[in-house]
Coordinates of C-alpha atoms and ligand atoms in Angstrom, one line a residue:
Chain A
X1 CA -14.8 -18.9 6.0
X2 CA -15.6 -15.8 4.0
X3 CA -12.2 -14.4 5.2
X4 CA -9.9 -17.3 4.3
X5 CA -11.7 -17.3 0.6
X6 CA -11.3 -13.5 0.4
X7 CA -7.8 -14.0 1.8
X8 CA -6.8 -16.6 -1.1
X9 CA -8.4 -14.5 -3.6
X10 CA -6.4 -11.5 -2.6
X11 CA -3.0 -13.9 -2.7
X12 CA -3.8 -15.1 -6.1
X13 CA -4.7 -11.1 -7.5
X14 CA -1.3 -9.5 -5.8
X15 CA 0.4 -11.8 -7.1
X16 CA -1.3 -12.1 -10.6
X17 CA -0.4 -7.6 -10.4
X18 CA 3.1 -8.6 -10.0
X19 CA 3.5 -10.5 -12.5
X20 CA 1.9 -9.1 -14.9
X21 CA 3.4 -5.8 -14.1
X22 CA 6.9 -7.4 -14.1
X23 CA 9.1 -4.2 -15.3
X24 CA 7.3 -2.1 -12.9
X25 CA 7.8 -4.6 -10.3
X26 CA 11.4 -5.2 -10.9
X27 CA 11.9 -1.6 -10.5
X28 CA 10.3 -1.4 -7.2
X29 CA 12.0 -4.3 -5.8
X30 CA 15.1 -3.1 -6.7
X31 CA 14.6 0.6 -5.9
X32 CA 13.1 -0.6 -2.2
X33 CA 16.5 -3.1 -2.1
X34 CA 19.2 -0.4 -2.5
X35 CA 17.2 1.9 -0.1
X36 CA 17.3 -1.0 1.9
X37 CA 20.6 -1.6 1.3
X38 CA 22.0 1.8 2.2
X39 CA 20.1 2.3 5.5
X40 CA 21.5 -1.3 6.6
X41 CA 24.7 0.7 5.8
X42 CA 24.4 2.8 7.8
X43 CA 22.9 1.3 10.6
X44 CA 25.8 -1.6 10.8
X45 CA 27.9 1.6 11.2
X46 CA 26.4 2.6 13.5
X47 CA 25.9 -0.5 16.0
X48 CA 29.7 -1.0 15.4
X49 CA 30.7 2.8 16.6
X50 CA 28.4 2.5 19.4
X51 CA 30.1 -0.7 20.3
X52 CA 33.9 0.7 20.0
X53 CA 32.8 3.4 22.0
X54 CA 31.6 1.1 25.0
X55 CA 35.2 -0.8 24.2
X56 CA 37.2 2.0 24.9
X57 CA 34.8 3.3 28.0
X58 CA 35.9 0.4 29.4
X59 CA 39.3 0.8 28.9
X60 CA 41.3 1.6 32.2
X61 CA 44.5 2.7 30.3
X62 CA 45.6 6.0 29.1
X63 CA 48.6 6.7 27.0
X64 CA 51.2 9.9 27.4
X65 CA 53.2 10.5 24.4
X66 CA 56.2 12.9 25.6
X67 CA 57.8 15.7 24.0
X68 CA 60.5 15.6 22.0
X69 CA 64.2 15.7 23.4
X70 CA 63.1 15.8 26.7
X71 CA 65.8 16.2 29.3
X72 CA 67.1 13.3 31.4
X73 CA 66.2 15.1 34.6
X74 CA 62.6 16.3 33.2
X75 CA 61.7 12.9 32.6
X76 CA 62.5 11.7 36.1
X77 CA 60.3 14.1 37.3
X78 CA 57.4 13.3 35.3
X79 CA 57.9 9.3 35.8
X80 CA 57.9 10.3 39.5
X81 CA 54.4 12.2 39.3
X82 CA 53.2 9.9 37.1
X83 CA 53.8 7.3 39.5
X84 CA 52.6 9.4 42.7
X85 CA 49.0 10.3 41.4
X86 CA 46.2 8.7 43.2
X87 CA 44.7 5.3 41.3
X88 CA 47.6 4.4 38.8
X89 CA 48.6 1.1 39.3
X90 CA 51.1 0.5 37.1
X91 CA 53.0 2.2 34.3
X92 CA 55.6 1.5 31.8
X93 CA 57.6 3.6 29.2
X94 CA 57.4 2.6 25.5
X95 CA 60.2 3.9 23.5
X96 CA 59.5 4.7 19.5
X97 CA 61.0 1.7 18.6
X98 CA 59.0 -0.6 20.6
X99 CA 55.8 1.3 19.8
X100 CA 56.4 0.8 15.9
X101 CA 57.6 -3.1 16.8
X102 CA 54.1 -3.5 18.6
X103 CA 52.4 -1.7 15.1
X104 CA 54.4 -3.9 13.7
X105 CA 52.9 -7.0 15.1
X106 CA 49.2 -5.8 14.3
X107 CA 49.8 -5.1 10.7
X108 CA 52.1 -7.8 9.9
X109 CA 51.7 -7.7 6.3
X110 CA 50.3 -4.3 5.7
X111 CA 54.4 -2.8 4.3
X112 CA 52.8 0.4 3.0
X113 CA 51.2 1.3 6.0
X114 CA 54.4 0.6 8.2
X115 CA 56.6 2.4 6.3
X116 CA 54.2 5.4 5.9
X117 CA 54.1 5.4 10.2
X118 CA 57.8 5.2 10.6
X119 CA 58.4 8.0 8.1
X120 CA 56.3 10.4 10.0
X121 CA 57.1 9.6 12.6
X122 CA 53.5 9.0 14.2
X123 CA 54.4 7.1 17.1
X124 CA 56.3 9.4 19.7
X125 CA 58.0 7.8 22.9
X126 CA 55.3 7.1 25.4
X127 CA 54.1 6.1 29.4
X128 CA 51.1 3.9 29.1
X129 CA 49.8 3.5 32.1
X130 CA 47.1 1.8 33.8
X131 CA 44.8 2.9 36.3
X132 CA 42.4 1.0 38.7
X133 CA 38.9 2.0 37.8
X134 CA 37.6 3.2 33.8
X135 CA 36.6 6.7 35.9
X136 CA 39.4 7.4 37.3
X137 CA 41.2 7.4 33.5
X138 CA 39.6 11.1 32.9
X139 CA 41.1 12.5 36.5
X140 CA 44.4 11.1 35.9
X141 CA 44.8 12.8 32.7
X142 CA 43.4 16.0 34.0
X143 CA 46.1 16.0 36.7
X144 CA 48.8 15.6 34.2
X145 CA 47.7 17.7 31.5
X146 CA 50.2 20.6 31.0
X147 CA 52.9 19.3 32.6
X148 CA 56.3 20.3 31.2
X149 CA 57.6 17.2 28.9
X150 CA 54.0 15.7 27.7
X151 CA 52.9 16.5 23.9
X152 CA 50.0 14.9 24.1
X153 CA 47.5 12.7 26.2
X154 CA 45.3 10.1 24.8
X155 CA 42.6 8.7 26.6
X156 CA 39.7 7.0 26.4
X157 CA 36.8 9.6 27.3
X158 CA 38.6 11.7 24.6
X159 CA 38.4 9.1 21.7
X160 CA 34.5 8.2 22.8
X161 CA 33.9 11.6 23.0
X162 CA 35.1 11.9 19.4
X163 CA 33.3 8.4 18.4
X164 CA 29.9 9.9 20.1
X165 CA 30.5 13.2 17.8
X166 CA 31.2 10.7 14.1
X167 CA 28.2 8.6 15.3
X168 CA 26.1 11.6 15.8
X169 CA 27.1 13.0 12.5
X170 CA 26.5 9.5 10.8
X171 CA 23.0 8.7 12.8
X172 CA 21.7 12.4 11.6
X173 CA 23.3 11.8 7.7
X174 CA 22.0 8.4 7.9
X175 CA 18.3 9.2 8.7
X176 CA 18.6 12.2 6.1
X177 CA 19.5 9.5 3.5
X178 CA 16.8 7.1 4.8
X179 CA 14.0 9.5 4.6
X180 CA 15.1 10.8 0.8
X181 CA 15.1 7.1 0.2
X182 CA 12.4 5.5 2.0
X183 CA 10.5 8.6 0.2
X184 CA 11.4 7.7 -3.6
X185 CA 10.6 3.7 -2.8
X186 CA 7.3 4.4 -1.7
X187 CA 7.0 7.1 -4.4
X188 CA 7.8 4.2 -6.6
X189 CA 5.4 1.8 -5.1
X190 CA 2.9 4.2 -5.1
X191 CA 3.5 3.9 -9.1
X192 CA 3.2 0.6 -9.5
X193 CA 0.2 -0.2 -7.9
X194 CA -1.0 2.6 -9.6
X195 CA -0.9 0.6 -13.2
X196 CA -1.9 -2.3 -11.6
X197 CA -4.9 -0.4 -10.4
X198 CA -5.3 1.4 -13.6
X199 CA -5.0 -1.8 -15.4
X200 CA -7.9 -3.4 -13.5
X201 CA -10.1 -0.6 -13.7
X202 CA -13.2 -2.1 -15.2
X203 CA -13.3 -4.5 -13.3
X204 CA -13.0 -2.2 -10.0
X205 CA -15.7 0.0 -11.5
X206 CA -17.9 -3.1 -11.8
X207 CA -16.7 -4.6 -8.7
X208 CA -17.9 -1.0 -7.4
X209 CA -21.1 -1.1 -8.9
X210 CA -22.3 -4.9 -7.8
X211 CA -22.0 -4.2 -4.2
X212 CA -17.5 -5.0 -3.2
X213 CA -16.6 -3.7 0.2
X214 CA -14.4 -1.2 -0.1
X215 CA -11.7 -3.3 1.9
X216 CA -12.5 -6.5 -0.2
X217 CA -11.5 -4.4 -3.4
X218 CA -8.6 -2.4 -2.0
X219 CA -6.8 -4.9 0.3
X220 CA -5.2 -7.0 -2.8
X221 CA -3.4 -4.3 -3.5
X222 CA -2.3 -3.0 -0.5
X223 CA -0.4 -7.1 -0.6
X224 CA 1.4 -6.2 -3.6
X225 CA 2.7 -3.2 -2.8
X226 CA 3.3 -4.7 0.8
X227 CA 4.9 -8.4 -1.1
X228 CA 6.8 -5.5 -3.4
X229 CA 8.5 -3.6 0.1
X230 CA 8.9 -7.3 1.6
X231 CA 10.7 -8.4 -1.2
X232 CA 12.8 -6.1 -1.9
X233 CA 13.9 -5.9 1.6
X234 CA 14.6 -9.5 1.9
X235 CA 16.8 -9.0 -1.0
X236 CA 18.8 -5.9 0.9
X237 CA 18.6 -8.1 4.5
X238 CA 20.7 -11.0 2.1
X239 CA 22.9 -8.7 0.5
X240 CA 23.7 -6.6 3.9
X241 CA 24.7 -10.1 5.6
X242 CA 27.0 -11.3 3.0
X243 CA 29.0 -7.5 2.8
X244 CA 29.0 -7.5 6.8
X245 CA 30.3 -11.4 7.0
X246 CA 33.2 -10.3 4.0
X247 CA 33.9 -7.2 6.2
X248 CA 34.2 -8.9 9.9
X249 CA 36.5 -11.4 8.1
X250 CA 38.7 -8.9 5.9
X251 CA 38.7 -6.8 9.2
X252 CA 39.8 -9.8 11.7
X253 CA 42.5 -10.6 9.2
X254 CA 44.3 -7.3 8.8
X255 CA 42.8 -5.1 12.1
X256 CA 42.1 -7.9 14.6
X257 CA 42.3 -5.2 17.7
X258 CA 39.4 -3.4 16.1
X259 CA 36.0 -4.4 18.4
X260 CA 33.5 -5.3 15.6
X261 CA 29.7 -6.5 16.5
X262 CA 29.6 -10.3 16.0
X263 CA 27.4 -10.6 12.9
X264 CA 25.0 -13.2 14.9
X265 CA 22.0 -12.3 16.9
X266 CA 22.9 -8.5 14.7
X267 CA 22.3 -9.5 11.3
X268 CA 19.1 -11.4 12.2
X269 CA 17.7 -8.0 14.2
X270 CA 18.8 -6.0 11.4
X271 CA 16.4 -8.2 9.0
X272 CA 13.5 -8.0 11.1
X273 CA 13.9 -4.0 11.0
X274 CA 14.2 -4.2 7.5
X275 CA 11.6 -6.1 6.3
X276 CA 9.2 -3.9 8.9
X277 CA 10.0 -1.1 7.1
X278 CA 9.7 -2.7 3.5
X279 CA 6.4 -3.8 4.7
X280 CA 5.7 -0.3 5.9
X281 CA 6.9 1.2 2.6
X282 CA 4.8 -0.9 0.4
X283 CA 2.1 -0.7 2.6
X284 CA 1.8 2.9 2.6
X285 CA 2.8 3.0 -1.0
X286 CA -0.3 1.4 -2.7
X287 CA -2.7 2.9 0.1
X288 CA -1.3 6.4 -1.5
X289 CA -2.8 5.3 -4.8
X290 CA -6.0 2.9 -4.2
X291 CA -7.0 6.1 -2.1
X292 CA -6.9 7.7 -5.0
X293 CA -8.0 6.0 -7.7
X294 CA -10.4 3.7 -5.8
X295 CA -13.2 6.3 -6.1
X296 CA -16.3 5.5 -8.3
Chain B
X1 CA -39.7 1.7 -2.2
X2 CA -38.4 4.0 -4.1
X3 CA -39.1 7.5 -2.5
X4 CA -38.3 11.0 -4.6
X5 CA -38.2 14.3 -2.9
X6 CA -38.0 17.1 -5.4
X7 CA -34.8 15.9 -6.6
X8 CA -32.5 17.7 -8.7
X9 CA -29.5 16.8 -10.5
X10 CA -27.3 19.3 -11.6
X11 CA -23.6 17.7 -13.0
X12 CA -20.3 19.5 -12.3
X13 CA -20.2 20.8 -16.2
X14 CA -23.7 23.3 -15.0
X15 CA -25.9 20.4 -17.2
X16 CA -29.1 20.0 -15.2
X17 CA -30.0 16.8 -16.1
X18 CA -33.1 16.4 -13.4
X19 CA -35.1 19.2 -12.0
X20 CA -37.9 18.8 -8.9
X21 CA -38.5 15.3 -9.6
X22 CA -41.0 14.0 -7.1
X23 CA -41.4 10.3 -8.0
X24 CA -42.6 7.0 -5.9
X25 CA -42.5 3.3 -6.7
X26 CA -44.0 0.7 -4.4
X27 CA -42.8 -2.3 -3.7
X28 CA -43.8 -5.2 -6.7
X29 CA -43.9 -2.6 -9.0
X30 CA -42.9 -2.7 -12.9
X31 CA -42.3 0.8 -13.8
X32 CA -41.2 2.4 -17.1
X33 CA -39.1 5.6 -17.7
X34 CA -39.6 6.9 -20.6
X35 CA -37.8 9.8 -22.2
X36 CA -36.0 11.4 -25.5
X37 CA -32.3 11.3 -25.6
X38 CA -30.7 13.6 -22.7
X39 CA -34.5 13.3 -20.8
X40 CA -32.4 12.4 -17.5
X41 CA -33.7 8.4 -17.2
X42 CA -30.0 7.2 -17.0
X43 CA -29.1 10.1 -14.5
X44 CA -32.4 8.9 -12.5
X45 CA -31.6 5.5 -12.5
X46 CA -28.0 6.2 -11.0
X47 CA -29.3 7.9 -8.2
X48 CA -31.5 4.9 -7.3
X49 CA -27.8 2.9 -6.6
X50 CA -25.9 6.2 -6.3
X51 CA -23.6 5.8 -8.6
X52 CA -24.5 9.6 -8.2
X53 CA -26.2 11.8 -5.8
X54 CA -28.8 14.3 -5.8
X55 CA -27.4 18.5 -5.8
X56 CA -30.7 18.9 -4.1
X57 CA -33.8 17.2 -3.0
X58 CA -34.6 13.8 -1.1
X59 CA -34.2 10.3 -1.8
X60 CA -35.4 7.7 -0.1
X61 CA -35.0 3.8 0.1
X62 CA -37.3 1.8 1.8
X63 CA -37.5 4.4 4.1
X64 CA -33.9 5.1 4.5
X65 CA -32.6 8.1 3.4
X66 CA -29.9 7.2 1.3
X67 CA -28.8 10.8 0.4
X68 CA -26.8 11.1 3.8
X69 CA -25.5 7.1 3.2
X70 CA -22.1 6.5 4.9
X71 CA -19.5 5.7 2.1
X72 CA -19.2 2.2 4.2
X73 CA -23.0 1.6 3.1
X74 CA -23.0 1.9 -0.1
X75 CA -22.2 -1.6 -1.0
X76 CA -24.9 -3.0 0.7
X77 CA -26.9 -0.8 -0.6
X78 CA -26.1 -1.9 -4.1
X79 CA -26.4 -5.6 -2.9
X80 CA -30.0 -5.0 -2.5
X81 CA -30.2 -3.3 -6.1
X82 CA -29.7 -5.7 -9.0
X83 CA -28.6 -2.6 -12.3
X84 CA -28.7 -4.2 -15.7
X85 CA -26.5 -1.2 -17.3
X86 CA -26.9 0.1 -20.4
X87 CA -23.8 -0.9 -22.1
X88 CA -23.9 -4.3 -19.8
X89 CA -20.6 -3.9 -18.3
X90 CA -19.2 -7.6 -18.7
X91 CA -16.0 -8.4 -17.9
X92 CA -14.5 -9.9 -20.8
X93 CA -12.0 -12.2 -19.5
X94 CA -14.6 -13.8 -17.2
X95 CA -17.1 -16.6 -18.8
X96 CA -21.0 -15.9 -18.8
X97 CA -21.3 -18.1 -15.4
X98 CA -17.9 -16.5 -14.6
X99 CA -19.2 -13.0 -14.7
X100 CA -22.4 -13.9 -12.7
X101 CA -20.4 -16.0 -10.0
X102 CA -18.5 -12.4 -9.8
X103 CA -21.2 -10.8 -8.3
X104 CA -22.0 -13.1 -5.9
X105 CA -17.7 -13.4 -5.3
X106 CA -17.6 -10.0 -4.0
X107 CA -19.9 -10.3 -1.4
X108 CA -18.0 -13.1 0.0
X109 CA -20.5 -15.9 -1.1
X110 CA -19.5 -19.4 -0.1
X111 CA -18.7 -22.4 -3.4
X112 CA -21.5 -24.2 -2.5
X113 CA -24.1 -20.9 -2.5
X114 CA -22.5 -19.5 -5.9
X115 CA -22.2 -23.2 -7.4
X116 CA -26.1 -23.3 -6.6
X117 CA -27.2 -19.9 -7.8
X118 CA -24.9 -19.4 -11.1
X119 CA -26.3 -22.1 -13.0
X120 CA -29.9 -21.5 -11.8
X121 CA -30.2 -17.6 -13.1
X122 CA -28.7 -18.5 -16.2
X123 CA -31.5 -21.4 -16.6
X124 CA -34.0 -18.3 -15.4
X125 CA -32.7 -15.9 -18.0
X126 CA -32.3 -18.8 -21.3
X127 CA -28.8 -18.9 -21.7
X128 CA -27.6 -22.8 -19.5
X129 CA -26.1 -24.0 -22.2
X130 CA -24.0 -20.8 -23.0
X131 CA -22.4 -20.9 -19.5
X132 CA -19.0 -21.2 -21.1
X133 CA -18.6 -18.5 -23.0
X134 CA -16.8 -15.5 -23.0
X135 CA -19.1 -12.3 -23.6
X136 CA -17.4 -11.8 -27.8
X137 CA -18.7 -15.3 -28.1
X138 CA -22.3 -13.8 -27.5
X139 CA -24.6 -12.1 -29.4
X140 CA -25.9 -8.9 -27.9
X141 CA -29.1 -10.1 -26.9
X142 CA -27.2 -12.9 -25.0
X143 CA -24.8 -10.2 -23.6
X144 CA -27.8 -8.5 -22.1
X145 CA -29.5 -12.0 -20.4
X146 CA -25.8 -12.7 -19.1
X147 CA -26.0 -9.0 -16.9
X148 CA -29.8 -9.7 -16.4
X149 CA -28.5 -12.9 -14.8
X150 CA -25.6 -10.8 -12.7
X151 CA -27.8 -8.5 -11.6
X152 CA -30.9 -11.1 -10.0
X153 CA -28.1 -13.4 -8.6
X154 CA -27.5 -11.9 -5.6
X155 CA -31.8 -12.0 -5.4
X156 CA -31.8 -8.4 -5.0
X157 CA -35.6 -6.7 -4.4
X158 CA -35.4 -4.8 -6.8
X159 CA -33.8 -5.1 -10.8
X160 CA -32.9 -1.5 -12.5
X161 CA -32.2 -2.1 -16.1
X162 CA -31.1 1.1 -18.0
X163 CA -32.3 0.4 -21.7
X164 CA -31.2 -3.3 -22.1
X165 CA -32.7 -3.3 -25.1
X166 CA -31.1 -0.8 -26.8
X167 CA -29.3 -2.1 -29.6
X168 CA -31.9 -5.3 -29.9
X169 CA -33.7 -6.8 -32.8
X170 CA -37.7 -6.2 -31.6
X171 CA -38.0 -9.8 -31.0
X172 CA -35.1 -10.2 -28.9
X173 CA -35.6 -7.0 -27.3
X174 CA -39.3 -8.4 -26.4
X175 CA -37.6 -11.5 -24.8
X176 CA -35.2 -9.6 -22.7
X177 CA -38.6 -7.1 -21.5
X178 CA -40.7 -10.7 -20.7
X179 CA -38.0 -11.5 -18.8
X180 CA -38.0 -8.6 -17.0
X181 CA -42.2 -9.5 -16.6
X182 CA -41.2 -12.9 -14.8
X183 CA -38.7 -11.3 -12.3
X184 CA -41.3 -8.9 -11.8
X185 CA -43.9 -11.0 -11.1
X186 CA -41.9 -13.3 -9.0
X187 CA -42.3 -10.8 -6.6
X188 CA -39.5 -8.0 -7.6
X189 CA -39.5 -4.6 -8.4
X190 CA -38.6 -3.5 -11.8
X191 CA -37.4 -0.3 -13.2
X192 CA -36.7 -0.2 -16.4
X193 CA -35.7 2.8 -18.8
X194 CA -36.3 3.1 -22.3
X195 CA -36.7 4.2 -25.7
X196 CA -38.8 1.0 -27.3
X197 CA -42.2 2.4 -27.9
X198 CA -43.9 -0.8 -29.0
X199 CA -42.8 -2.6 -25.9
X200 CA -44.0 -0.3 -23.5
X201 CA -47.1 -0.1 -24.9
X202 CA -47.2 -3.9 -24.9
X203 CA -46.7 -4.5 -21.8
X204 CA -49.5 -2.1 -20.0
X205 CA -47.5 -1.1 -17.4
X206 CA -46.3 1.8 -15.4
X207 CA -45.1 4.6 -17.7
X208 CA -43.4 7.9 -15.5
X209 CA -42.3 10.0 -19.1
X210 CA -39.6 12.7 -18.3
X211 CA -38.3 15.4 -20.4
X212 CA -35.7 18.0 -20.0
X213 CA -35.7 16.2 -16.6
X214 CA -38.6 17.1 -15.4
X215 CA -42.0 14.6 -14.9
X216 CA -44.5 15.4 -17.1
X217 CA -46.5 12.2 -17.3
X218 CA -46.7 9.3 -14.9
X219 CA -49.3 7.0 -15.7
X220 CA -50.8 3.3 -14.7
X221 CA -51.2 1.4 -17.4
X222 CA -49.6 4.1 -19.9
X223 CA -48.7 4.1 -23.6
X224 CA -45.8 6.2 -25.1
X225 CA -47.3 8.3 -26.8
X226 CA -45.2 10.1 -29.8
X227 CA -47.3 13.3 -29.8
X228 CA -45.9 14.5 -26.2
X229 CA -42.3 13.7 -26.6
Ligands
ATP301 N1 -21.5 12.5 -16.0 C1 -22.1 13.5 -16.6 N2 -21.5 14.7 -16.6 C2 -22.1 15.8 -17.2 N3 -23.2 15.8 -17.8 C3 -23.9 14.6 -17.9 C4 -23.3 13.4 -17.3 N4 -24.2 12.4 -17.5 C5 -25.2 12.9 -18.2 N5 -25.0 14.2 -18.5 C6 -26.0 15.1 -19.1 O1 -27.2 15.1 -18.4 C7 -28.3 15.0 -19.3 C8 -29.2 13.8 -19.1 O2 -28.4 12.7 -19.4 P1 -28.9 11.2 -19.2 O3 -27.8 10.3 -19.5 O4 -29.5 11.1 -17.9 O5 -30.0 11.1 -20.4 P2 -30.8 9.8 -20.9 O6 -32.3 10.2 -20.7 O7 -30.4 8.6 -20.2 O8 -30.4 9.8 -22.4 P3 -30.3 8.5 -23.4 O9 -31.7 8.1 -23.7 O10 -29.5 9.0 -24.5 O11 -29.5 7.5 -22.6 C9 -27.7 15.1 -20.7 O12 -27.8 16.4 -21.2 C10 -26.3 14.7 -20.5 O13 -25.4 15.3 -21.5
MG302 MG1 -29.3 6.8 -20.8

């Protein structure tokens, strides 16, 4: 009983701090959103390079882009190893033309782009060819690596292995960020509650002196600043879900190839962690400053 | 009760405002402190609820040493000590019941207990039918009832008032000390410091005199006498 009537009490104060500390609020709320905001950021791009990575693991399919003015004779030859090595199953040659047709196909109404990948020329003739088993992609390509005729080999274990290095780099940038971030919201909070606390301080002196637990006084605070990190990561969880949904629909439109994470069970995980952390922020936000100023 | 060990107070700015006091007060007792300005009574009376504590020396409470009190404790502590402070410390946003119902709020009281209690101290201390009003609505006298009230409602054993009557006309000042009489002798210990010379003398009671903070008189049935002070 006592706790439910402490528990409505402390409802009725937090909120009663927020509002009547509404600038200071405001600016917590929104300072906790855009930190919010920005890790969600960087944690959608994150999940999503993870993801392409384990795409193009899976991949059993490795492409050979040959060397200019290659000789008749010299491309025999390298058909005929090409077809001889152990595990390739099938392979086929793509000529320039086709290569940019197929480019053509995926960005049908991207004409900059186009034009800017004919003019340079990005898209060399090519073997493509397909192997039995994702592991066996990496020993094909080592046996054919080298070889007179072959400018370059692309495959996947080379592209995740350059995904895994741009995740890396984003994962450690990305917790760098968070903890500048996640510092300066709590820094924030800790603010807040601070007026709130320094606004009620009579009544915390008196609350003191007439016998309050030290819980019963503190723990309405420690709900605004937690309502203050909650809130304002609601607001971020919202806004991250919209930006993702816009980008998973401008990206099926105009890259529909690219393997995106299905903004489903993701954006609902993604909100959970968020408003954790909020909770965390504010949490240890106002416990920085009742500690402090809660002694009498 | 109360249980001095050659206490002394010395505050952070090098002021010792108590020296080797070495004081007891029994149970159902009505004790004065008397004292010029700066004597140490208000220091003395805030070690009684430790609001501060002792540089050296023991203190006792009902036989607990309250000295060594865990900072969890300390509430309860005050629970058992109604203080009537000397500048009354009302809230003044909160009604005269609303300030007493605080008291009993913050210990997690039930509705039905503080509905109960409120309006019964207030009857106790004279001031029912000013229930409603907000502590500028009072006069000082009435102030002073309203944290007599607050500081009996949570039927502490023992009432601390640090000169309540200060700023009092005699005759309301008087009412405020018989008040204090009636707790007493409804079986509660009183402590009350002060400066009001007739009153104490009135009342024949307990007198412990300090000055400079030290004891130098502590007498049953004393008088404050002005050739000593
Ligand atoms: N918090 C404090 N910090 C430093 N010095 C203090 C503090 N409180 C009181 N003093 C000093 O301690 C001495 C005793 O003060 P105290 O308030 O106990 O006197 P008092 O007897 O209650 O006086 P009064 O009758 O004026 O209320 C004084 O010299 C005072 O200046
Ligand atoms: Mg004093």
């Amino acid at each position: 009983m006592a706790f439910f009537r402490s528990l409505g009490r402390g409802v009725l104060e937090a909120l009663g701090g927020v509002v009547a500390n509404s600038v200071m609020s405001l600016a917590s709320i929104s300072t906790v959103a855009l930190t919010m905001l920005i890790l969600a950021g960087f944690l959608l791009a994150a999940v999503n390079l993870d993801h392409l990575a384990t795409v193009v693991e899976s991949q059993i399919q490795l492409r050979v882009y040959l060397a200019d003015g290659l000789a008749e004779e010299d491309f025999r030859q390298l058909e005929a190893r090409i077809a001889g090595l152990p595990g390739v199953v099938s392979h086929a040659y793509v000529d320039r033309k086709e290569a940019l047709e197929r480019f053509r196909g995926y960005l049908a109404d991207d004409q900059g782009l186009l034009e800017a990948v004919e003019e340079l020329d990005a898209l060399p003739d090519s073997f493509e060819i397909h192997v039995l088993r994702p592991d066996l992609v990496e020993r094909v390509a080592y046996e054919l690596k080298g070889q007179p005729g072959i400018a370059s080999i692309s495959y996947p274990a080379e592209t995740v292995r350059r995904l895994i290095d741009v995740t890396n780099l984003l994962r450690l940038g990305g917790l760098a960020v968070a903890l500048l971030l996640t510092g300066v919201a709590v820094f924030i909070i800790a603010n807040t509650i601070r007026i709130t606390v320094f606004a009620r301080r009579d009544e915390i002196t008196i609350m003191k002196l007439v016998g309050a637990a030290d819980w019963y006084i503190r723990w309405p605070f420690l709900l605004e600043g937690t309502l203050l990190g909650m809130v304002g990561a609601g607001l971020a969880a919202l806004a991250a879900g919209a930006g993702y949904r816009w980008l998973i629909a401008l990206f099926f439109q105009r890259l529909p190839f690219l393997p995106l994470v299905a903004p489903e069970p993701l954006l609902g995980k993604l909100s959970l962690v968020l408003l954790v952390l909020g909770a965390l922020v504010g949490v240890v936000g106002s416990q920085i400053s009742v500690r402090r100023l809660l002694r009498v | 009760m109360f249980d001095l060990q050659n206490v002394t107070k010395v505050y952070p700015n090098q002021v010792v405002a108590l020296s080797g006091v070495t004081l007891r007060i029994e149970r159902g007792e009505f004790v004065f402190l008397v004292g010029a300005s700066g004597a140490g009574k208000s220091t003395l009376v805030k070690l009684l609820y430790r609001e501060e504590l002792p540089t050296r020396g023991r203190l006792f409470f009902n036989g607990r040493n309250i000295t060594g009190l865990r900072a969890s404790q300390v509430p309860y502590l005050r629970r058992r000590v109604g203080v009537v402070f000397q500048d009354c410390k009302l809230l003044p946003h909160k009604t005269a019941q609303g300030n007493v119902a605080f008291a009993l709020e913050v210990t997690g009281a039930g509705a039905y207990l503080i509905r109960r209690r409120v309006p019964a101290v207030l009857e106790l201390v004279g001031l029912a039918d000013k229930a409603r009003a907000y502590p500028h609505e009072l006069s000082g006298g009435e102030q002073q009832r309203v944290a007599l009230a607050r500081a009996i409602v949570n039927n502490p054993s023992v009432v601390i008032a640090d000169e309540p009557t200060g700023n009092l006309d005699p005759q309301t000042a008087w009412e405020i000390v018989r008040l204090l009489g009636e707790i007493n002798r409804r079986g509660r210990t009183v402590i009350m410091a002060t400066h009001a010379k007739a009153i104490v003398n009135r009342m024949g009671k307990r007198v412990v005199a300090l000055d400079r903070g030290r004891i130098f008189r502590d007498d049953e049935n004393g008088v404050y006498d002005d050739g000593l002070l």
